[in-house]
Structures are given as structure tokens and as C-alpha cells.
XYZ file of C-alpha atoms in Angstrom:
493
model
C -39.696 -45.062 54.227
C -40.379 -44.444 50.816
C -39.186 -42.201 47.816
C -41.138 -41.076 44.822
C -39.367 -41.002 41.557
C -41.104 -38.785 38.936
C -39.574 -39.850 35.492
C -40.286 -38.774 31.897
C -42.456 -42.042 31.461
C -44.339 -41.918 34.862
C -44.081 -42.191 38.562
C -42.360 -44.995 40.464
C -42.648 -45.451 44.265
C -39.705 -47.247 46.017
C -39.951 -48.702 49.556
C -36.522 -48.937 51.410
C -35.359 -51.756 53.398
C -33.680 -49.973 56.227
C -33.413 -52.840 58.707
C -31.163 -54.895 55.987
C -29.329 -51.981 54.383
C -29.175 -48.921 56.552
C -26.281 -47.451 54.925
C -27.510 -47.608 51.391
C -31.035 -46.505 52.359
C -29.672 -43.362 54.207
C -27.378 -42.585 51.035
C -30.338 -42.988 48.744
C -32.711 -40.914 50.873
C -30.265 -37.991 51.286
C -29.357 -37.882 47.677
C -32.961 -37.727 46.821
C -33.557 -34.958 49.373
C -30.958 -32.815 47.807
C -32.327 -33.429 44.309
C -29.040 -35.105 43.271
C -30.791 -37.415 40.959
C -32.782 -34.801 39.059
C -32.327 -35.126 35.234
C -30.200 -38.373 35.704
C -30.662 -40.503 32.480
C -31.907 -44.092 32.407
C -29.163 -46.195 30.692
C -27.768 -49.703 30.319
C -31.282 -51.011 29.564
C -31.290 -54.644 29.045
C -34.618 -56.172 28.141
C -36.241 -58.440 30.837
C -33.144 -57.902 32.894
C -32.438 -54.493 34.414
C -31.749 -50.875 33.888
C -29.318 -48.432 35.497
C -29.540 -44.874 36.630
C -28.264 -42.418 39.346
C -25.406 -40.630 37.507
C -26.450 -37.051 37.079
C -24.575 -36.902 33.561
C -24.770 -40.550 32.542
C -21.848 -42.688 30.977
C -21.983 -40.845 27.669
C -20.682 -37.501 29.038
C -16.883 -37.167 28.912
C -16.892 -35.218 32.059
C -18.914 -37.734 34.024
C -17.126 -39.057 37.281
C -19.798 -41.812 37.711
C -21.712 -40.096 40.634
C -20.894 -39.622 44.295
C -22.410 -40.667 47.589
C -23.915 -38.072 50.019
C -20.880 -38.054 52.060
C -18.689 -37.364 49.001
C -21.189 -34.538 48.032
C -20.716 -33.000 51.527
C -17.077 -34.019 52.502
C -15.111 -34.141 49.169
C -13.797 -36.865 46.685
C -12.170 -38.919 49.462
C -15.647 -39.932 50.541
C -17.069 -40.334 47.052
C -17.865 -44.258 47.783
C -18.619 -46.273 50.773
C -18.525 -49.939 51.635
C -21.665 -51.674 50.348
C -23.665 -54.035 52.440
C -24.180 -57.535 50.737
C -26.977 -59.053 53.024
C -27.211 -62.816 52.469
C -31.100 -62.801 52.597
C -31.534 -60.049 50.089
C -31.661 -61.608 46.536
C -32.590 -60.437 43.061
C -35.561 -62.778 42.936
C -38.331 -60.558 41.449
C -38.918 -57.757 39.055
C -38.492 -54.328 40.659
C -35.773 -55.135 42.896
C -33.649 -51.970 43.582
C -29.992 -52.343 44.535
C -26.855 -50.073 44.477
C -24.419 -50.604 41.663
C -20.933 -51.553 43.125
C -17.354 -51.865 41.994
C -14.569 -54.023 43.626
C -12.336 -52.364 46.046
C -8.842 -51.519 44.453
C -6.860 -53.367 47.019
C -9.428 -55.844 48.420
C -11.506 -57.657 45.736
C -13.748 -59.211 48.378
C -15.071 -55.637 49.449
C -17.347 -53.798 47.060
C -17.808 -49.997 46.903
C -21.055 -48.190 46.122
C -21.766 -44.469 45.153
C -25.034 -43.041 43.834
C -25.930 -45.287 40.938
C -28.689 -47.815 41.520
C -30.154 -50.681 39.389
C -33.739 -51.738 39.004
C -34.560 -55.242 37.674
C -36.997 -55.690 34.795
C -37.454 -59.511 35.170
C -37.668 -62.217 37.642
C -34.895 -64.511 38.800
C -32.019 -62.196 37.932
C -29.648 -63.886 40.338
C -26.668 -63.047 38.266
C -26.633 -59.624 40.233
C -26.396 -61.382 43.674
C -23.088 -60.650 45.189
C -22.346 -57.889 42.663
C -25.123 -55.372 43.606
C -26.376 -54.312 47.120
C -30.074 -54.860 47.424
C -31.750 -52.129 49.504
C -35.259 -51.461 48.273
C -38.279 -52.746 46.185
C -40.623 -51.058 43.703
C -44.142 -50.971 45.026
C -45.793 -48.764 42.426
C -45.120 -47.958 38.803
C -44.693 -51.364 37.180
C -46.281 -49.897 34.103
C -43.302 -47.477 33.875
C -41.016 -50.402 34.233
C -42.784 -52.034 31.111
C -42.186 -48.906 29.075
C -38.566 -48.801 29.961
C -38.135 -52.459 29.248
C -39.803 -51.868 25.758
C -37.656 -48.741 24.921
C -35.643 -48.608 21.783
C -31.893 -48.597 22.543
C -28.546 -48.596 20.799
C -26.066 -51.384 21.156
C -24.873 -49.899 24.577
C -28.291 -49.958 25.895
C -28.791 -46.285 25.844
C -32.430 -45.233 25.013
C -32.494 -43.303 21.663
C -35.343 -41.122 23.153
C -34.185 -39.856 26.596
C -35.660 -41.492 29.717
C -34.878 -39.161 32.767
C -35.624 -38.781 36.445
C -37.390 -35.504 36.453
C -37.962 -35.070 40.210
C -37.565 -36.932 43.541
C -39.834 -36.658 46.559
C -38.812 -38.199 49.962
C -42.118 -39.563 51.438
C -40.584 -40.713 54.837
C -37.123 -40.136 56.144
C -35.908 -41.626 59.475
C -32.390 -40.569 59.374
C -31.048 -37.374 60.738
C -29.421 -34.986 58.243
C -25.658 -35.154 57.906
C -23.613 -31.932 58.840
C -23.685 -29.475 56.007
C -26.739 -30.838 54.111
C -29.040 -28.066 52.897
C -32.027 -29.150 50.986
C -33.048 -26.774 48.064
C -36.308 -24.957 48.414
C -37.245 -25.731 44.681
C -36.313 -28.265 42.104
C -33.149 -26.915 40.454
C -33.031 -26.807 36.679
C -30.784 -29.079 34.650
C -27.228 -27.854 34.168
C -25.702 -27.188 30.679
C -23.577 -30.308 31.005
C -26.726 -32.297 31.464
C -28.533 -30.619 28.654
C -25.589 -31.345 26.304
C -26.226 -35.128 26.910
C -29.668 -34.971 25.390
C -30.043 -37.072 22.246
C -33.869 -36.789 21.556
C -35.760 -34.958 24.253
C -38.472 -37.071 25.861
C -41.167 -34.502 24.835
C -40.104 -34.316 21.146
C -42.956 -35.162 18.638
C -41.519 -38.000 16.562
C -44.586 -38.284 14.430
C -44.528 -34.654 13.167
C -43.816 -34.390 9.402
C -40.814 -32.156 8.772
C -40.949 -29.924 5.593
C -37.565 -30.202 4.166
C -37.808 -26.842 2.433
C -38.908 -25.033 5.534
C -36.210 -26.724 7.602
C -33.536 -25.604 4.961
C -34.919 -22.266 5.106
C -34.798 -22.126 8.888
C -31.198 -23.406 8.825
C -30.101 -20.732 6.272
C -31.792 -18.002 8.448
C -29.796 -19.276 11.540
C -26.558 -19.257 9.608
C -27.143 -15.777 8.301
C -27.879 -14.383 11.718
C -24.601 -16.177 12.919
C -22.695 -14.617 10.130
C -24.098 -11.128 10.664
C -23.284 -11.384 14.307
C -19.655 -12.103 13.408
C -19.379 -9.094 11.184
C -20.790 -6.982 13.804
C -18.090 -8.267 16.229
C -15.465 -7.537 13.578
C -16.859 -4.032 12.889
C -17.933 -4.608 9.277
C -21.543 -4.078 10.280
C -22.915 -1.359 12.712
C -25.461 -3.929 14.044
C -26.423 -7.478 13.181
C -29.893 -6.598 12.229
C -28.942 -3.899 9.786
C -31.023 -3.642 6.492
C -29.976 -2.266 3.050
C -31.529 1.115 2.240
C -34.703 1.032 0.322
C -33.844 3.954 -1.950
C -30.873 2.398 -3.583
C -31.072 0.345 -6.613
C -28.652 -2.258 -8.124
C -28.414 -2.298 -11.805
C -26.427 -5.006 -13.676
C -25.799 -6.474 -17.202
C -24.751 -3.153 -18.391
C -22.900 -2.520 -21.669
C -19.229 -1.719 -20.955
C -19.660 1.549 -22.787
C -22.397 2.803 -20.623
C -21.207 5.669 -18.443
C -22.486 7.233 -15.158
C -23.999 10.159 -17.038
C -25.836 7.909 -19.324
C -27.559 6.034 -16.457
C -28.311 9.194 -14.509
C -29.952 10.683 -17.675
C -32.060 7.582 -18.130
C -33.143 7.077 -14.459
C -33.537 10.754 -13.651
C -37.065 10.831 -14.972
C -38.364 8.944 -11.922
C -36.989 11.255 -9.318
C -34.015 13.139 -7.871
C -30.909 11.060 -8.005
C -28.319 11.643 -5.182
C -25.653 9.370 -6.791
C -25.158 7.216 -9.702
C -21.964 5.086 -10.080
C -20.847 2.566 -12.426
C -18.492 0.298 -10.677
C -15.023 0.048 -12.459
C -11.993 -1.984 -12.126
C -9.396 -0.147 -10.093
C -6.358 -0.741 -12.242
C -7.815 -0.682 -15.705
C -10.652 1.608 -15.189
C -12.973 -0.722 -17.126
C -16.636 -1.053 -16.363
C -17.613 -4.095 -14.259
C -21.058 -3.819 -15.829
C -23.051 -3.115 -12.773
C -23.898 0.129 -10.964
C -25.666 1.616 -7.831
C -28.204 4.415 -8.175
C -29.289 6.317 -4.954
C -32.612 8.291 -5.140
C -33.682 10.889 -2.760
C -37.099 9.384 -2.312
C -37.997 5.738 -1.700
C -41.053 5.955 -4.087
C -38.856 6.977 -6.939
C -36.641 3.928 -6.518
C -39.828 1.814 -6.403
C -41.103 3.263 -9.607
C -37.667 2.831 -11.347
C -37.626 -0.782 -10.198
C -41.084 -1.362 -11.766
C -40.476 0.400 -15.024
C -36.857 -0.314 -15.818
C -36.712 -4.066 -15.640
C -35.309 -5.685 -18.831
C -35.116 -2.224 -20.516
C -32.704 -2.040 -23.472
C -29.877 0.327 -22.838
C -26.906 0.432 -25.376
C -28.020 -2.877 -26.792
C -28.042 -4.657 -23.515
C -31.227 -5.651 -21.591
C -30.481 -4.603 -18.062
C -31.562 -6.189 -14.733
C -32.768 -3.960 -11.948
C -33.024 -4.907 -8.290
C -33.093 -3.346 -4.767
C -29.574 -3.147 -3.386
C -28.617 -5.688 -0.792
C -25.475 -3.716 0.203
C -25.207 -1.917 3.510
C -21.869 -0.198 2.781
C -23.446 3.267 2.718
C -24.928 2.759 6.154
C -21.585 1.466 7.268
C -19.644 4.348 6.157
C -22.180 6.720 7.813
C -21.932 4.763 11.092
C -18.254 4.607 11.025
C -17.964 8.402 10.224
C -20.523 9.100 12.934
C -18.508 7.142 15.542
C -15.258 8.810 14.618
C -16.811 12.315 14.660
C -18.273 11.507 18.078
C -15.046 10.171 19.217
C -13.262 13.335 18.226
C -15.830 15.509 19.902
C -15.796 13.721 23.137
C -12.032 13.076 23.099
C -12.750 9.293 23.782
C -10.406 6.535 22.815
C -12.847 3.953 21.456
C -12.538 3.079 17.725
C -15.218 3.740 15.124
C -15.062 -0.039 13.919
C -17.445 -1.643 16.277
C -16.050 0.291 19.253
C -12.657 -1.374 19.082
C -9.858 0.624 17.693
C -7.492 -2.181 17.194
C -9.789 -4.078 14.877
C -9.241 -1.331 12.034
C -5.755 -2.685 11.721
C -6.899 -6.033 10.407
C -9.247 -4.760 7.630
C -8.037 -5.867 4.148
C -9.389 -3.120 2.256
C -9.511 0.581 3.224
C -11.652 3.342 1.862
C -9.800 5.715 -0.514
C -10.429 8.869 1.659
C -8.820 7.008 4.566
C -5.810 6.026 2.656
C -5.387 9.584 1.349
C -4.143 10.652 4.722
C -1.192 8.150 4.578
C 2.015 9.351 3.238
C 3.324 6.057 2.047
C -0.008 5.106 0.488
C 0.084 1.736 2.187
C -2.355 -0.779 1.211
C -2.928 -4.335 0.074
C -3.682 -3.221 -3.417
C -1.319 -0.852 -5.338
C -1.907 1.165 -8.669
C 0.663 1.216 -11.263
C 2.349 4.536 -10.475
C 2.437 3.517 -6.824
C 4.187 0.300 -7.504
C 6.945 2.005 -9.672
C 7.512 4.504 -6.870
C 7.831 1.773 -4.282
C 10.342 -0.133 -6.399
C 12.353 2.996 -7.172
C 12.557 3.701 -3.449
C 13.458 0.143 -2.639
C 16.086 -0.031 -5.376
C 18.110 3.201 -4.432
C 19.373 4.692 -1.357
C 17.473 7.721 0.022
C 18.614 10.976 -1.661
C 20.003 13.866 0.305
C 18.484 17.145 -0.124
C 20.679 19.686 -2.148
C 20.631 22.309 0.512
C 21.756 19.768 3.106
C 24.467 18.465 0.611
C 25.818 21.899 0.166
C 25.368 21.586 -3.704
C 22.897 23.010 -6.088
C 22.591 20.119 -8.605
C 20.892 16.836 -7.905
C 23.013 13.696 -7.470
C 20.533 11.911 -9.584
C 21.589 13.743 -12.796
C 24.383 11.202 -13.432
C 21.861 8.275 -13.788
C 20.599 9.930 -16.899
C 24.048 10.424 -18.619
C 25.138 8.013 -21.274
C 27.485 5.382 -20.302
C 31.187 5.691 -21.292
C 32.796 3.444 -23.926
C 35.539 2.460 -21.247
C 33.144 0.653 -19.077
C 31.909 3.731 -17.114
C 35.167 4.564 -15.659
C 36.143 8.240 -15.267
C 39.415 9.897 -14.655
C 41.672 8.080 -12.235
C 39.985 4.766 -13.078
C 37.101 5.155 -10.755
C 33.790 3.965 -11.950
C 30.911 6.464 -12.233
C 28.923 4.228 -9.795
C 31.542 4.881 -7.017
C 31.702 8.520 -7.912
C 27.809 8.755 -7.703
C 27.870 6.995 -4.448
C 30.367 9.346 -3.018
C 28.163 12.206 -4.238
C 25.672 11.086 -1.577
C 28.367 10.291 1.053
C 27.545 11.978 4.468
C 31.130 12.798 4.874
C 31.232 15.476 2.222
C 29.364 18.763 2.546
C 29.333 19.431 -1.377
C 28.819 17.419 -4.477
C 31.704 15.626 -6.079
C 30.094 15.576 -9.418
C 31.824 17.251 -12.419
C 29.203 19.432 -14.052
C 31.293 20.983 -16.524
C 30.884 24.510 -15.205
C 33.313 24.478 -12.402
C 36.990 24.085 -11.609
C 38.623 21.008 -13.089
C 39.222 19.531 -9.565
C 36.200 20.915 -7.999
C 32.479 21.089 -8.163
C 30.524 24.238 -7.514
C 31.769 26.366 -4.758
C 30.555 29.252 -2.928
C 32.430 32.579 -2.690
C 34.131 31.725 0.682
C 35.666 28.581 -0.935
C 36.965 30.618 -3.958
C 38.693 33.104 -1.468
C 40.406 30.344 0.398
C 41.651 29.009 -2.999
C 43.132 32.444 -3.955
C 45.179 32.574 -0.652
C 47.035 29.361 -1.637
C 47.688 30.040 -5.280
C 51.267 29.351 -6.418
C 51.758 26.878 -3.509
C 52.016 23.113 -3.634
C 48.595 21.403 -3.425
C 49.720 19.299 -0.474
C 50.232 22.491 1.517
C 46.653 23.441 1.274
C 44.179 22.384 3.965
C 41.838 19.497 3.046
C 38.813 21.125 1.212
C 35.394 19.514 1.807
C 34.623 20.492 -1.759
C 37.611 18.839 -3.372
C 37.195 16.191 -5.964
C 37.952 12.598 -5.568
C 40.967 12.679 -8.033
C 42.500 15.600 -5.963
C 42.266 13.528 -2.890
C 44.067 10.718 -4.588
C 47.020 12.987 -5.730
C 47.570 13.866 -2.036
């Protein structure tokens, strides 16, 4: 009864002592049969003493549970361990002795429990392990592999810096019947993601290879750029991560602030037809930011301009010309195309990367998209827009003259000079209160004194005048309350 272990350093053949440790031998054979030990790391290497393996993840993995017996794999966590056999005739007397690693029973220290991990001795007379590990097999082939493991460079915990792992297990002879539910895989399974995450230095890595630091830095930057481009694609800022800037657009910088769009277009037009020429300017001040984008109809015209216009003197400034690295033009075309397609098909997907909600999080919006909004909302305001917003926040909303029943605007009082008596009109009422009542929703007309109406009234329609004529000569208190009467008349009542 033998098992072949194919490791990253070579093959090891183990003969099992089934007459002395039948439980340990059955557990080891069945775990090897289901490829449980595949990609298990060799750890806890102690020179001229022993090494340990058998945990699929190893002790450095946070999610490692230490391994499980074959009965725990098939029957659950309750059977994860089994009682180990400590035969008095089996000792750790020679190199290549194989034994199951054990732990004390939680309630009975004299009983030791075993799981899947096993120990292989690297020296003779390692009797320290007697009574602590359950011997069940011996190495018969592969002592050169044991020498390589013994000479491996390790950290202070005994973990090899270069991975040493069990690649494959082959059962050469198995006298035990398979437990219920055991299914041997038809092929060796690949390592899991959790196992790959425990790799420090791969066993097949070429450690003698000279690394070009400049090439490694370039590779790192390219990988970082690809990751950033993918992020921008997910956010909807790029149509796709592999997008490239157009080859017919030039970037011109180091311009004189006095250079205008027309100047540049006139100078660069001798190389071909120009579709657009724009000097980028500050949004608030309108001052030139001293760089521009020039779009040619033909790619060859852009190449000719790039070759001829480098360091040319324009308005006493030597300009710098390069091909544009911006993809904003392509992004706008993509977004517009997606939106147009969405409108034609009646779909609900957004033009920003296919997700409509992502548009809400964009910090800057194109001007033509902002033009459709009534409140001109955005993160950047112009001077006129700011004054308008402050005015709306400082005053209450004005009522329309037609709705208020009057012809004049209630804002007219704001432009009048203040009175010497502190802004108080007749009856001791401040102008501010009279103005506030002019916007009161109770009255249908304006209470403002505009000088052209009756003393106690604002402007009135013909129906109101006829009602006043009916009560001429009568006491004012006998009149019905008039919606157009002034505040002073209301006080006299």
C-alpha cells in the first residue's frame, strides 16, 4: 500500500504501515484519492528535524481551518478529526518517518486527535515527536527531495520563501473500501483562488532573471492606466477603455493671451481645411488660458501642421504643438449617439455608459445640456446667475400683476427713496409692512399708493367705482368691506 506525492521539488513514494495504524492509513489514502492534498504547501520546515504539510491552504491563510479528515470532508465538521493511534512500537527513529500531526483532546489530554496534516522527519533520532505524532508510514523513495526541502531558505516561522507544494497525489495500492459518498475526481483539479492567494514566490519563478527597472516601471504604469481607463468606462466618462484620441486634432499651447481663434485659424489654415479652432478661455473672466485645440478635416493636414509649426513665433511667443490626447470629442459623439438611439427606440437606458443614474453624479455638465434647465443649476455659476439666485433667495416670490388684480408691480416701492421719518407712512405703518401686504394673498388688489388713485384706495376697475358711488354720503362703516381698500381705511373701521 503506497502513495506517490508529486511535489514541486520532485517525487516522494510513501509506504503505509496498515497493520499498525489502520485508521491513519485509511484517512491518508482516501484524502490522496480525492486529491485533497493537491497544492498543499510545505511549511514549518526545521532543518535536520522535520517539515509539515497536508493543509490545503497552509497556516498563513486567514481562512484556513487546519484541514479535515476524510470523514469530515464527507460527513461534516463534527467528524473533522478522529482519535489518533499511538502505537508503542512505532518511533521517530530515522529520517523519512511519516506521522499524522495531532492535538490534545479538549476534555481528555491523554487522547490526541488527528485530521489531515502530516509530518515527515528530516533527521535521525527525532524522538521528541514520540507520543505527539502518530506514525503510520515511511518514505522509501525521494530522499533527494527531502534533502532539497531541508536546505530550503525559510523565514523565522519556517515557511519557505519559494513555494514548495504537493502538485499531485497518486494512490498506488489501496486495500480499503471507499466510504459512502466518496467520489474520486476524473482529473486533477486546479488550485482554488484561496490557494493561489497564499503564493509568495512561485516555485517556477526565475530568480536569476535580471529585472530592468525602467521596463518594470513602464509595465506598472501601463497596468495602472488600464485600470483607470476601465474605471472611467464604468463611470461613463469614456465610451470604452481602449478609446484613443483622434489623430486629426492638434493641441497648441504657450500662446500669447492676445492670440484669438481667428488668428490661429488663419495661420494654421494653410495646411488644410479646419473644422474647428478654439482657444480655451476662463469661464468667468473670459481670459485666454493660452492653449487651444485645432481640428482638421484630414489627418495628413494635422501631421503637416505638427511638423511645420513646432516652435513657430506667434505674437512674440514660441508655441508648442502636439497631437491632442483628449477624447472629449469622441465622448460627446458617443453620448449624443446613445441618447439619440435611446429616443428612437424608446429605451430607458442612459447614454452615460448605459446607466442613466450615473449622469446625476457628474460634476461638470456641457453647456448645451445645461441650457435646457430652467434654474441653470450647476456647480459653477456665472456672475449674472449668482446675482439672480441671491435675489430670489433674499425676497419672497412676487405675484403676477394679473393675479394680484393690479397693474403696477409691487417691486416699485423698493426703488423709492426712504422717508425721513424712518420709512413710516400714514398711520405709523412702516413701508416694509405696506409692501409685504401688497403681496399678501388675502387681497385681490394692490394696496400701494401710486398717486393716481383715490386717497384711500389703489387703482380700481369700473365695477369698483360704481359700488363706491352707491354709498356716497353714507358713513364708511356702513359700506361693505372692499377688497381694494387701503390699510389706513381698514384701521379706521
